[in-house]
mmCIF file of C-alpha atoms and ligand atoms in Angstrom:
data_model
loop_
_atom_site.group_PDB
_atom_site.id
_atom_site.type_symbol
_atom_site.label_atom_id
_atom_site.label_comp_id
_atom_site.label_asym_id
_atom_site.label_seq_id
_atom_site.Cartn_x
_atom_site.Cartn_y
_atom_site.Cartn_z
ATOM 1 C CA MET G 49 0.000 0.000 0.000
ATOM 2 C CA LYS G 50 1.564 3.298 -1.124
ATOM 3 C CA TYR G 51 2.630 5.670 1.681
ATOM 4 C CA LEU G 52 2.424 2.822 4.186
ATOM 5 C CA THR G 53 4.393 -0.308 3.329
ATOM 6 C CA GLU G 54 7.488 1.638 2.257
ATOM 7 C CA TYR G 55 7.552 3.190 5.744
ATOM 8 C CA ARG G 56 7.617 -0.306 7.286
ATOM 9 C CA ASP G 57 10.482 -1.510 5.109
ATOM 10 C CA ALA G 58 12.819 -3.681 7.219
ATOM 11 C CA SER G 59 15.970 -2.801 5.258
ATOM 12 C CA LEU G 60 15.265 0.919 5.640
ATOM 13 C CA VAL G 61 14.658 0.384 9.364
ATOM 14 C CA HIS G 62 18.035 -1.303 9.769
ATOM 15 C CA THR G 63 19.781 1.382 7.690
ATOM 16 C CA LEU G 64 18.353 4.072 9.985
ATOM 17 C CA VAL G 65 19.232 2.123 13.143
ATOM 18 C CA ASP G 66 22.821 1.731 11.876
ATOM 19 C CA GLU G 67 23.007 5.466 11.169
ATOM 20 C CA ILE G 68 21.653 6.254 14.671
ATOM 21 C CA ARG G 69 24.309 3.939 16.173
ATOM 22 C CA ARG G 70 27.047 5.726 14.221
ATOM 23 C CA THR G 71 25.732 9.161 15.241
ATOM 24 C CA VAL G 72 25.089 8.776 18.970
ATOM 25 C CA LYS G 73 28.039 9.417 21.286
ATOM 26 C CA ARG G 74 26.410 10.290 24.607
ATOM 27 C CA ASN G 75 23.314 9.349 26.620
ATOM 28 C CA TRP G 76 20.079 11.070 25.619
ATOM 29 C CA VAL G 77 16.456 10.963 26.809
ATOM 30 C CA VAL G 78 13.951 11.513 23.991
ATOM 31 C CA MET G 79 10.189 11.802 24.479
ATOM 32 C CA GLU G 80 7.697 10.826 21.808
ATOM 33 C CA ILE G 81 4.717 13.055 22.452
ATOM 34 C CA CYS G 82 1.963 10.950 20.974
ATOM 35 C CA GLY G 83 0.508 7.704 22.288
ATOM 36 C CA GLY G 84 0.146 6.500 18.685
ATOM 37 C CA GLN G 85 3.924 6.765 18.372
ATOM 38 C CA THR G 86 4.362 4.939 21.700
ATOM 39 C CA HIS G 87 2.256 2.064 20.389
ATOM 40 C CA ALA G 88 4.215 1.921 17.116
ATOM 41 C CA ILE G 89 7.512 1.834 19.065
ATOM 42 C CA MET G 90 6.296 -1.044 21.247
ATOM 43 C CA ARG G 91 4.491 -2.895 18.459
ATOM 44 C CA TYR G 92 7.552 -2.965 16.179
ATOM 45 C CA GLY G 93 10.071 -3.328 19.033
ATOM 46 C CA LEU G 94 11.919 -0.200 17.881
ATOM 47 C CA ASP G 95 13.170 0.517 21.401
ATOM 48 C CA GLN G 96 14.853 -2.903 21.376
ATOM 49 C CA LEU G 97 16.811 -1.975 18.232
ATOM 50 C CA LEU G 98 18.220 1.277 19.590
ATOM 51 C CA PRO G 99 21.683 1.662 21.113
ATOM 52 C CA PRO G 100 21.745 1.809 24.927
ATOM 53 C CA GLU G 101 22.651 5.518 24.878
ATOM 54 C CA ILE G 102 19.085 6.387 23.806
ATOM 55 C CA GLU G 103 16.229 6.195 26.302
ATOM 56 C CA LEU G 104 12.709 6.725 25.009
ATOM 57 C CA VAL G 105 10.118 8.078 27.437
ATOM 58 C CA HIS G 106 6.455 8.378 26.664
ATOM 59 C CA GLY G 107 4.604 11.643 26.550
ATOM 60 C CA PRO G 108 1.140 12.919 27.429
ATOM 61 C CA GLY G 109 -0.256 12.859 23.882
ATOM 62 C CA CYS G 110 -3.046 10.402 24.547
ATOM 63 C CA PRO G 111 -6.326 12.348 24.675
ATOM 64 C CA VAL G 112 -8.232 9.650 26.522
ATOM 65 C CA CYS G 113 -5.480 9.423 29.143
ATOM 66 C CA VAL G 114 -5.282 13.114 29.987
ATOM 67 C CA THR G 115 -8.995 13.944 30.066
ATOM 68 C CA SER G 116 -9.441 15.015 33.669
ATOM 69 C CA LEU G 117 -11.229 12.785 36.135
ATOM 70 C CA GLU G 118 -13.522 15.704 36.934
ATOM 71 C CA LEU G 119 -14.631 15.887 33.268
ATOM 72 C CA ILE G 120 -15.149 12.107 33.160
ATOM 73 C CA ASP G 121 -17.317 12.355 36.271
ATOM 74 C CA LYS G 122 -19.281 15.207 34.663
ATOM 75 C CA ALA G 123 -19.773 13.053 31.566
ATOM 76 C CA LEU G 124 -21.050 10.208 33.752
ATOM 77 C CA ALA G 125 -23.461 12.564 35.534
ATOM 78 C CA ILE G 126 -24.804 14.048 32.274
ATOM 79 C CA ALA G 127 -25.098 10.661 30.560
ATOM 80 C CA SER G 128 -27.147 9.390 33.520
ATOM 81 C CA GLN G 129 -29.797 12.083 33.121
ATOM 82 C CA PRO G 130 -33.158 11.062 31.631
ATOM 83 C CA GLY G 131 -33.782 12.300 28.109
ATOM 84 C CA VAL G 132 -30.073 12.549 27.274
ATOM 85 C CA ILE G 133 -28.323 10.745 24.432
ATOM 86 C CA PHE G 134 -24.616 10.835 25.246
ATOM 87 C CA ALA G 135 -22.389 10.371 22.181
ATOM 88 C CA SER G 136 -18.701 9.575 22.517
ATOM 89 C CA TYR G 137 -15.721 7.999 20.820
ATOM 90 C CA GLY G 138 -15.559 4.339 21.855
ATOM 91 C CA ASP G 139 -12.309 4.605 23.846
ATOM 92 C CA MET G 140 -13.951 6.847 26.423
ATOM 93 C CA LEU G 141 -16.575 4.285 27.464
ATOM 94 C CA ARG G 142 -14.161 2.198 29.532
ATOM 95 C CA VAL G 143 -12.212 5.055 31.097
ATOM 96 C CA PRO G 144 -12.736 4.815 34.841
ATOM 97 C CA GLY G 145 -14.249 7.794 36.580
ATOM 98 C CA SER G 146 -14.553 7.930 40.357
ATOM 99 C CA GLY G 147 -15.919 4.410 40.684
ATOM 100 C CA ARG G 148 -17.696 3.724 37.367
ATOM 101 C CA ASP G 149 -17.480 4.285 33.613
ATOM 102 C CA LEU G 150 -19.789 5.103 30.694
ATOM 103 C CA PHE G 151 -20.329 1.388 30.021
ATOM 104 C CA SER G 152 -21.823 0.992 33.498
ATOM 105 C CA VAL G 153 -24.036 4.042 32.875
ATOM 106 C CA ARG G 154 -25.267 2.318 29.712
ATOM 107 C CA ALA G 155 -25.794 -0.935 31.614
ATOM 108 C CA SER G 156 -27.940 1.025 34.110
ATOM 109 C CA GLY G 157 -30.205 2.268 31.309
ATOM 110 C CA GLY G 158 -28.381 5.410 30.145
ATOM 111 C CA ASP G 159 -28.442 6.070 26.385
ATOM 112 C CA VAL G 160 -24.700 6.128 25.657
ATOM 113 C CA ARG G 161 -23.771 5.748 21.989
ATOM 114 C CA VAL G 162 -20.428 5.262 20.242
ATOM 115 C CA VAL G 163 -19.870 7.562 17.274
ATOM 116 C CA TYR G 164 -16.943 7.921 14.883
ATOM 117 C CA SER G 165 -17.378 11.626 14.266
ATOM 118 C CA PRO G 166 -19.165 14.572 15.896
ATOM 119 C CA LEU G 167 -21.166 14.828 12.681
ATOM 120 C CA ASP G 168 -22.736 11.457 13.600
ATOM 121 C CA ALA G 169 -23.863 13.105 16.841
ATOM 122 C CA ILE G 170 -25.367 15.969 14.820
ATOM 123 C CA LYS G 171 -27.390 13.426 12.807
ATOM 124 C CA ILE G 172 -28.587 11.790 16.034
ATOM 125 C CA ALA G 173 -29.732 15.214 17.253
ATOM 126 C CA GLN G 174 -31.616 15.836 13.989
ATOM 127 C CA HIS G 175 -33.391 12.463 14.279
ATOM 128 C CA ASN G 176 -34.254 12.908 17.961
ATOM 129 C CA PRO G 177 -35.605 16.454 18.343
ATOM 130 C CA ASP G 178 -37.265 15.620 21.687
ATOM 131 C CA ARG G 179 -33.978 14.423 23.251
ATOM 132 C CA GLN G 180 -30.847 16.310 24.310
ATOM 133 C CA VAL G 181 -27.758 15.026 22.475
ATOM 134 C CA VAL G 182 -24.391 15.652 24.117
ATOM 135 C CA PHE G 183 -21.096 14.960 22.327
ATOM 136 C CA PHE G 184 -17.981 14.333 24.439
ATOM 137 C CA ALA G 185 -15.503 16.618 22.646
ATOM 138 C CA ILE G 186 -12.149 15.333 23.826
ATOM 139 C CA GLY G 187 -8.740 15.403 22.231
ATOM 140 C CA PHE G 188 -5.836 17.481 21.014
ATOM 141 C CA GLU G 189 -5.512 19.804 18.036
ATOM 142 C CA THR G 190 -6.285 16.793 15.811
ATOM 143 C CA THR G 191 -9.923 16.273 16.783
ATOM 144 C CA ALA G 192 -10.735 19.855 17.781
ATOM 145 C CA PRO G 193 -11.429 21.240 14.250
ATOM 146 C CA ALA G 194 -14.102 18.612 13.499
ATOM 147 C CA ASN G 195 -15.661 19.181 16.914
ATOM 148 C CA ALA G 196 -15.640 22.936 16.313
ATOM 149 C CA MET G 197 -17.263 22.355 12.906
ATOM 150 C CA SER G 198 -20.048 20.373 14.576
ATOM 151 C CA VAL G 199 -20.913 23.444 16.661
ATOM 152 C CA VAL G 200 -20.885 25.631 13.554
ATOM 153 C CA GLN G 201 -23.136 23.117 11.791
ATOM 154 C CA ALA G 202 -25.503 22.813 14.769
ATOM 155 C CA GLU G 203 -25.859 26.599 14.691
ATOM 156 C CA ALA G 204 -26.470 26.605 10.922
ATOM 157 C CA LEU G 205 -29.117 23.887 11.301
ATOM 158 C CA GLY G 206 -30.770 25.723 14.174
ATOM 159 C CA LEU G 207 -30.400 22.708 16.466
ATOM 160 C CA LYS G 208 -31.548 23.434 20.005
ATOM 161 C CA ASN G 209 -30.875 19.919 21.330
ATOM 162 C CA TYR G 210 -27.128 19.596 20.598
ATOM 163 C CA SER G 211 -24.310 20.467 22.976
ATOM 164 C CA VAL G 212 -20.672 19.523 23.528
ATOM 165 C CA LEU G 213 -18.825 18.619 26.708
ATOM 166 C CA VAL G 214 -15.467 20.154 25.839
ATOM 167 C CA SER G 215 -12.183 18.769 27.118
ATOM 168 C CA HIS G 216 -9.750 19.883 24.443
ATOM 169 C CA VAL G 217 -6.054 20.126 25.229
ATOM 170 C CA ARG G 218 -3.078 21.641 23.393
ATOM 171 C CA VAL G 219 0.438 20.265 22.946
ATOM 172 C CA PRO G 220 2.712 23.359 23.275
ATOM 173 C CA PRO G 221 1.664 24.241 26.866
ATOM 174 C CA ALA G 222 2.253 20.595 27.862
ATOM 175 C CA MET G 223 5.773 20.832 26.410
ATOM 176 C CA HIS G 224 6.355 23.961 28.517
ATOM 177 C CA ALA G 225 5.054 22.164 31.617
ATOM 178 C CA ILE G 226 7.317 19.131 31.080
ATOM 179 C CA LEU G 227 10.440 21.125 30.208
ATOM 180 C CA GLY G 228 9.871 23.657 32.998
ATOM 181 C CA SER G 229 9.518 21.012 35.700
ATOM 182 C CA PRO G 230 12.514 20.671 38.064
ATOM 183 C CA GLU G 231 12.194 16.887 37.591
ATOM 184 C CA ASN G 232 12.370 17.061 33.794
ATOM 185 C CA ARG G 233 14.511 14.433 32.041
ATOM 186 C CA VAL G 234 13.468 15.139 28.446
ATOM 187 C CA GLN G 235 16.257 16.374 26.138
ATOM 188 C CA ALA G 236 14.438 16.144 22.782
ATOM 189 C CA PHE G 237 10.871 15.761 21.553
ATOM 190 C CA LEU G 238 9.419 13.765 18.709
ATOM 191 C CA ALA G 239 6.422 16.000 17.997
ATOM 192 C CA ALA G 240 3.159 14.424 16.879
ATOM 193 C CA GLY G 241 2.820 14.522 13.100
ATOM 194 C CA HIS G 242 -0.972 14.572 12.996
ATOM 195 C CA VAL G 243 -1.162 17.502 15.428
ATOM 196 C CA CYS G 244 1.316 19.377 13.230
ATOM 197 C CA ALA G 245 -0.687 18.491 10.101
ATOM 198 C CA VAL G 246 -3.394 20.728 11.587
ATOM 199 C CA MET G 247 -1.360 23.318 13.495
ATOM 200 C CA GLY G 248 1.888 23.361 11.541
ATOM 201 C CA TYR G 249 4.987 23.720 13.692
ATOM 202 C CA TRP G 250 5.324 27.502 13.874
ATOM 203 C CA GLU G 251 4.642 27.308 17.636
ATOM 204 C CA TYR G 252 7.705 25.121 18.276
ATOM 205 C CA PRO G 253 10.846 27.172 17.428
ATOM 206 C CA PRO G 254 10.475 29.463 20.499
ATOM 207 C CA ILE G 255 10.102 26.384 22.745
ATOM 208 C CA ALA G 256 13.156 24.692 21.206
ATOM 209 C CA HIS G 257 15.238 27.834 21.712
ATOM 210 C CA GLN G 258 13.947 28.649 25.211
ATOM 211 C CA TYR G 259 14.730 25.200 26.638
ATOM 212 C CA LYS G 260 17.560 24.222 24.255
ATOM 213 C CA VAL G 261 15.677 21.119 23.168
ATOM 214 C CA PRO G 262 15.373 19.778 19.590
ATOM 215 C CA ILE G 263 11.765 19.277 18.483
ATOM 216 C CA VAL G 264 11.372 17.064 15.428
ATOM 217 C CA VAL G 265 7.980 16.634 13.767
ATOM 218 C CA THR G 266 7.608 12.867 13.405
ATOM 219 C CA GLY G 267 5.173 10.432 11.813
ATOM 220 C CA PHE G 268 3.861 7.107 13.003
ATOM 221 C CA GLU G 269 5.409 4.307 10.963
ATOM 222 C CA PRO G 270 8.702 2.623 11.973
ATOM 223 C CA VAL G 271 10.746 4.463 9.320
ATOM 224 C CA ASP G 272 9.129 7.783 10.309
ATOM 225 C CA ILE G 273 9.921 7.301 13.987
ATOM 226 C CA LEU G 274 13.534 6.259 13.392
ATOM 227 C CA GLN G 275 13.964 9.169 10.969
ATOM 228 C CA GLY G 276 12.655 11.538 13.677
ATOM 229 C CA LEU G 277 15.019 9.985 16.188
ATOM 230 C CA LEU G 278 18.001 10.274 13.852
ATOM 231 C CA LEU G 279 17.288 13.966 13.241
ATOM 232 C CA SER G 280 16.943 14.510 17.009
ATOM 233 C CA ILE G 281 20.205 12.723 17.809
ATOM 234 C CA ARG G 282 22.060 14.622 15.081
ATOM 235 C CA GLN G 283 20.879 17.901 16.619
ATOM 236 C CA LEU G 284 21.728 16.809 20.178
ATOM 237 C CA GLU G 285 25.216 15.625 19.248
ATOM 238 C CA ALA G 286 25.865 18.837 17.281
ATOM 239 C CA GLY G 287 24.521 21.070 20.069
ATOM 240 C CA ARG G 288 21.694 22.380 17.873
ATOM 241 C CA PHE G 289 18.205 23.053 19.230
ATOM 242 C CA GLU G 290 15.756 23.586 16.392
ATOM 243 C CA ALA G 291 12.217 22.772 15.367
ATOM 244 C CA GLU G 292 12.672 20.474 12.378
ATOM 245 C CA ASN G 293 10.221 18.744 10.055
ATOM 246 C CA GLY G 294 10.827 14.987 9.786
ATOM 247 C CA TYR G 295 7.366 14.378 8.288
ATOM 248 C CA PRO G 296 7.290 16.654 5.218
ATOM 249 C CA ARG G 297 4.967 14.406 3.214
ATOM 250 C CA VAL G 298 2.172 15.469 5.594
ATOM 251 C CA VAL G 299 3.244 18.554 7.549
ATOM 252 C CA THR G 300 3.978 22.127 6.508
ATOM 253 C CA PHE G 301 5.279 24.934 8.716
ATOM 254 C CA GLU G 302 1.955 26.800 8.529
ATOM 255 C CA GLY G 303 -0.331 23.778 8.889
ATOM 256 C CA ASN G 304 -3.960 23.723 7.835
ATOM 257 C CA ARG G 305 -5.070 27.367 7.977
ATOM 258 C CA PRO G 306 -8.824 26.737 7.396
ATOM 259 C CA ALA G 307 -8.797 24.264 10.315
ATOM 260 C CA GLN G 308 -6.954 26.791 12.492
ATOM 261 C CA ASP G 309 -9.507 29.438 11.478
ATOM 262 C CA VAL G 310 -12.472 27.340 12.616
ATOM 263 C CA LEU G 311 -10.680 26.636 15.909
ATOM 264 C CA GLN G 312 -10.204 30.377 16.446
ATOM 265 C CA ARG G 313 -13.829 31.054 15.543
ATOM 266 C CA VAL G 314 -15.353 28.551 18.000
ATOM 267 C CA PHE G 315 -12.833 28.102 20.821
ATOM 268 C CA GLN G 316 -10.725 30.269 23.098
ATOM 269 C CA GLU G 317 -7.768 29.269 25.241
ATOM 270 C CA CYS G 318 -8.346 28.304 28.867
ATOM 271 C CA ASP G 319 -6.487 26.706 31.737
ATOM 272 C CA ARG G 320 -7.104 22.948 31.748
ATOM 273 C CA LYS G 321 -6.580 20.129 34.236
ATOM 274 C CA TRP G 322 -4.751 17.104 32.802
ATOM 275 C CA ARG G 323 -5.476 13.779 34.434
ATOM 276 C CA GLY G 324 -2.631 12.732 36.707
ATOM 277 C CA ILE G 325 -0.637 15.886 35.908
ATOM 278 C CA GLY G 326 -2.760 18.754 37.198
ATOM 279 C CA LEU G 327 -3.581 22.214 35.941
ATOM 280 C CA ILE G 328 -1.532 23.501 32.981
ATOM 281 C CA PRO G 329 -2.078 27.196 32.224
ATOM 282 C CA ALA G 330 -3.592 28.021 28.804
ATOM 283 C CA SER G 331 -3.423 24.348 27.826
ATOM 284 C CA GLY G 332 -7.049 23.902 26.810
ATOM 285 C CA TRP G 333 -9.768 25.210 24.577
ATOM 286 C CA ARG G 334 -13.298 26.052 25.635
ATOM 287 C CA LEU G 335 -16.234 27.446 23.680
ATOM 288 C CA ARG G 336 -16.231 31.177 23.065
ATOM 289 C CA PRO G 337 -19.034 33.096 24.824
ATOM 290 C CA GLU G 338 -20.925 33.469 21.531
ATOM 291 C CA TYR G 339 -21.251 29.649 21.411
ATOM 292 C CA ALA G 340 -21.987 29.203 25.141
ATOM 293 C CA ARG G 341 -25.489 27.906 24.393
ATOM 294 C CA PHE G 342 -23.821 24.744 22.992
ATOM 295 C CA ASP G 343 -21.853 24.146 26.210
ATOM 296 C CA ALA G 344 -23.083 20.989 27.983
ATOM 297 C CA GLU G 345 -21.452 22.096 31.244
ATOM 298 C CA THR G 346 -23.797 25.070 31.463
ATOM 299 C CA ARG G 347 -26.820 23.344 29.907
ATOM 300 C CA PHE G 348 -26.803 20.538 32.500
ATOM 301 C CA SER G 349 -26.583 20.951 36.227
ATOM 302 C CA VAL G 350 -24.421 18.133 37.544
ATOM 303 C CA GLY G 351 -23.807 19.403 41.071
ATOM 304 C CA GLN G 352 -20.484 19.514 42.844
ATOM 305 C CA ILE G 353 -18.095 16.891 41.483
ATOM 306 C CA GLN G 354 -15.529 15.474 43.935
ATOM 307 C CA PRO G 355 -13.276 13.224 41.849
ATOM 308 C CA GLU G 356 -11.415 10.359 43.489
ATOM 309 C CA GLU G 357 -8.399 8.940 41.643
ATOM 310 C CA SER G 358 -7.008 5.470 42.358
ATOM 311 C CA PRO G 359 -4.282 5.992 44.992
ATOM 312 C CA ILE G 360 -2.099 3.348 43.313
ATOM 313 C CA CYS G 361 -2.050 4.769 39.786
ATOM 314 C CA ILE G 362 1.144 6.606 38.760
ATOM 315 C CA SER G 363 -0.057 7.470 35.258
ATOM 316 C CA GLY G 364 0.690 11.163 35.822
ATOM 317 C CA GLN G 365 4.390 10.345 36.240
ATOM 318 C CA VAL G 366 4.253 8.019 33.217
ATOM 319 C CA LEU G 367 2.732 10.803 31.092
ATOM 320 C CA GLN G 368 5.530 13.204 32.064
ATOM 321 C CA GLY G 369 8.279 10.716 31.217
ATOM 322 C CA LEU G 370 9.313 10.378 34.874
ATOM 323 C CA LYS G 371 8.444 6.673 35.201
ATOM 324 C CA LYS G 372 7.756 3.704 32.933
ATOM 325 C CA PRO G 373 4.511 1.705 33.176
ATOM 326 C CA LYS G 374 6.424 -1.334 34.454
ATOM 327 C CA GLN G 375 7.462 0.695 37.509
ATOM 328 C CA CYS G 376 3.819 0.893 38.623
ATOM 329 C CA PRO G 377 3.145 -1.723 41.329
ATOM 330 C CA ALA G 378 -0.285 -2.430 39.825
ATOM 331 C CA PHE G 379 0.930 -3.026 36.255
ATOM 332 C CA GLY G 380 -0.333 -6.284 34.752
ATOM 333 C CA ASP G 381 -1.658 -7.467 38.096
ATOM 334 C CA LEU G 382 -4.206 -5.179 39.747
ATOM 335 C CA CYS G 383 -4.356 -3.114 36.563
ATOM 336 C CA THR G 384 -4.936 -4.704 33.143
ATOM 337 C CA PRO G 385 -6.833 -3.599 30.011
ATOM 338 C CA GLU G 386 -9.800 -5.706 31.213
ATOM 339 C CA HIS G 387 -9.710 -4.122 34.694
ATOM 340 C CA PRO G 388 -7.967 -0.748 34.300
ATOM 341 C CA LEU G 389 -7.219 1.459 37.289
ATOM 342 C CA GLY G 390 -6.041 4.376 35.182
ATOM 343 C CA ALA G 391 -6.768 5.824 31.755
ATOM 344 C CA THR G 392 -3.315 4.963 30.373
ATOM 345 C CA MET G 393 -4.282 1.275 30.584
ATOM 346 C CA VAL G 394 -7.587 1.846 28.752
ATOM 347 C CA SER G 395 -6.820 3.879 25.714
ATOM 348 C CA SER G 396 -5.630 2.442 22.424
ATOM 349 C CA GLU G 397 -2.950 5.158 22.702
ATOM 350 C CA GLY G 398 -2.133 4.682 26.402
ATOM 351 C CA ALA G 399 1.464 3.877 27.376
ATOM 352 C CA CYS G 400 0.443 1.272 29.985
ATOM 353 C CA ALA G 401 -1.749 -0.508 27.427
ATOM 354 C CA ALA G 402 1.149 -0.437 24.927
ATOM 355 C CA TYR G 403 3.492 -2.093 27.433
ATOM 356 C CA PHE G 404 0.804 -4.624 28.304
ATOM 357 C CA HIS G 405 -0.084 -5.554 24.716
ATOM 358 C CA TYR G 406 3.376 -5.539 23.173
ATOM 359 C CA GLY G 407 5.932 -5.507 25.913
ATOM 360 C CA ILE G 408 4.772 -7.456 28.922
ATOM 361 C CA GLU G 409 7.161 -10.359 28.235
ATOM 362 C CA ALA G 410 10.082 -8.182 27.247
ATOM 363 C CA TYR G 411 9.598 -5.972 30.302
ATOM 364 C CA GLY G 412 8.267 -8.576 32.736
HETATM 365 S S1 SF4 T 674 -0.477 0.308 35.191
HETATM 366 FE FE1 SF4 T 674 -2.571 1.020 35.677
HETATM 367 S S2 SF4 T 674 -2.446 1.815 37.768
HETATM 368 FE FE2 SF4 T 674 -0.342 1.700 36.964
HETATM 369 S S3 SF4 T 674 0.085 3.718 36.055
HETATM 370 FE FE3 SF4 T 674 -0.709 2.417 34.406
HETATM 371 S S4 SF4 T 674 -2.939 2.829 34.410
HETATM 372 FE FE4 SF4 T 674 -2.161 3.566 36.393
#
């Protein structure tokens, strides 16, 4: 398949690994931002091919993992209300809130539906004018434009029964939070190619220069990831700290301007809590006041939410690259994909799930 199989080519993989081995001279810690990249690394065993000087740590770029417990509990409360159809991406249904998840709400009679796009939720709202349809708008810069478009479309259609529970997060403030932490170990980032396809990478050069950290836009196939790593290691060994595009077949510096325009039209920046990490200033998007009537948080009264996280789960440290999933005492025992204690074990992009599915023997 064009644009896919050539980026899984074993001979190219080994050529890149050899070049990385020749280039690296010192120890470096590199963080891949996106959970999709984490899964590709574990699935193809790329970390096993790398020289010992390179340590990969896994970043917070898993939208399901970082959606705050408080928002999950709000979703559970709204989905439990009579007359509500709660529409969500499938991954969110098993994410544990404070004691239950959306599957258990559905088992108790709640109308919780899996959709593949917010436009599916719009159609549900059109077909059910006597019901309130709420879409769980989670994710990074990748999903936000489509979710913003759904609000624009709901307005154009005059829908009064559609709202969004917004939990959008942004990558650059998370990079600032990780690099500014006194505990930080990250010396280079592999930036998420799909985020940059939307946003470009014009936000990254100031971060690279401020913290003296290479940021390389990277794709998701084995060749892409090793190419991103090679560019990062070349910069580190040469003492360069630049934002660099290792995914030019998809990403431009400017990104997708129409998508950025719709984001600006519908959303404004806000402080946002990240699950396991805490509040990161200006790291989220919320609806602008002119679209407040589509905000599920104001449309539904869900009372005071007092979230309770599992005391065992260390996913916050995993998401900041401070610990590996295997260092969690619950990993693979008390916490498994069938019985997750934290969101990083649930999501198809979660680091704990990646270690469980692909690495439990290698890391056991
Ligand atoms: S293994 Fe489970 S409990 Fe441990 S950090 Fe991962 S999600 Fe949390």
